[in-house]
Amino acid sequence: LDTLNTYDLINDVFLVKNLKINNVESSILFNNTLITKNNTNIEFYNLENGNLFSKTKIDKILKKDVKLIQAFNINNNLHLFLNNGKILIFNEKLMIKNKIDLKIKSINKVYSYQDKIFISTEKGLTYIF
């Protein structure tokens, strides 16, 4: 992923066309936001206009090979789940509030069902919180 295009189906028009986003190693969509990660930053892009509205430096917090897996809004805080078992919790101003280590490795899927969070690993194990 290095180019962002956003299309409005109702009005049949591109909102964002061919916006270059550099150094993306992993990304996820959350609500109206594209969240990207590279070696030094987690960046938040508005999908309607392509604007970068927040950037958080993470080079001293996370290893380079870590990937974004899922994002949830829990108690007005953004929880970013990473494949190495860490969760970065951001406050409403998108500043890191906390970092949690679930001590679960090789996460490949995180989802929510009936107020529970399910975390699945590459080995086929699923944890329920």
PDB file of C-alpha atoms in Angstrom, residues 3 7 13 57 61 78 93 95-96 107:
ATOM      1  CA  THR A   3      -1.328   5.032  -2.859  1.00  0.00           C
ATOM      2  CA  TYR A   7     -14.362   6.986  -3.897  1.00  0.00           C
ATOM      3  CA  VAL A  13     -16.713  11.011  -7.555  1.00  0.00           C
ATOM      4  CA  LYS A  57       6.694   8.458  17.000  1.00  0.00           C
ATOM      5  CA  ILE A  61       8.456   1.811  21.651  1.00  0.00           C
ATOM      6  CA  LEU A  78      -8.279   3.803  20.561  1.00  0.00           C
ATOM      7  CA  LYS A  93      -5.933  13.369  21.166  1.00  0.00           C
ATOM      8  CA  MET A  95      -1.342  10.398  22.149  1.00  0.00           C
ATOM      9  CA  ILE A  96      -0.140   7.067  23.550  1.00  0.00           C
ATOM     10  CA  ILE A 107      -1.371 -12.760  16.331  1.00  0.00           C
TER      11      ILE A 107
END
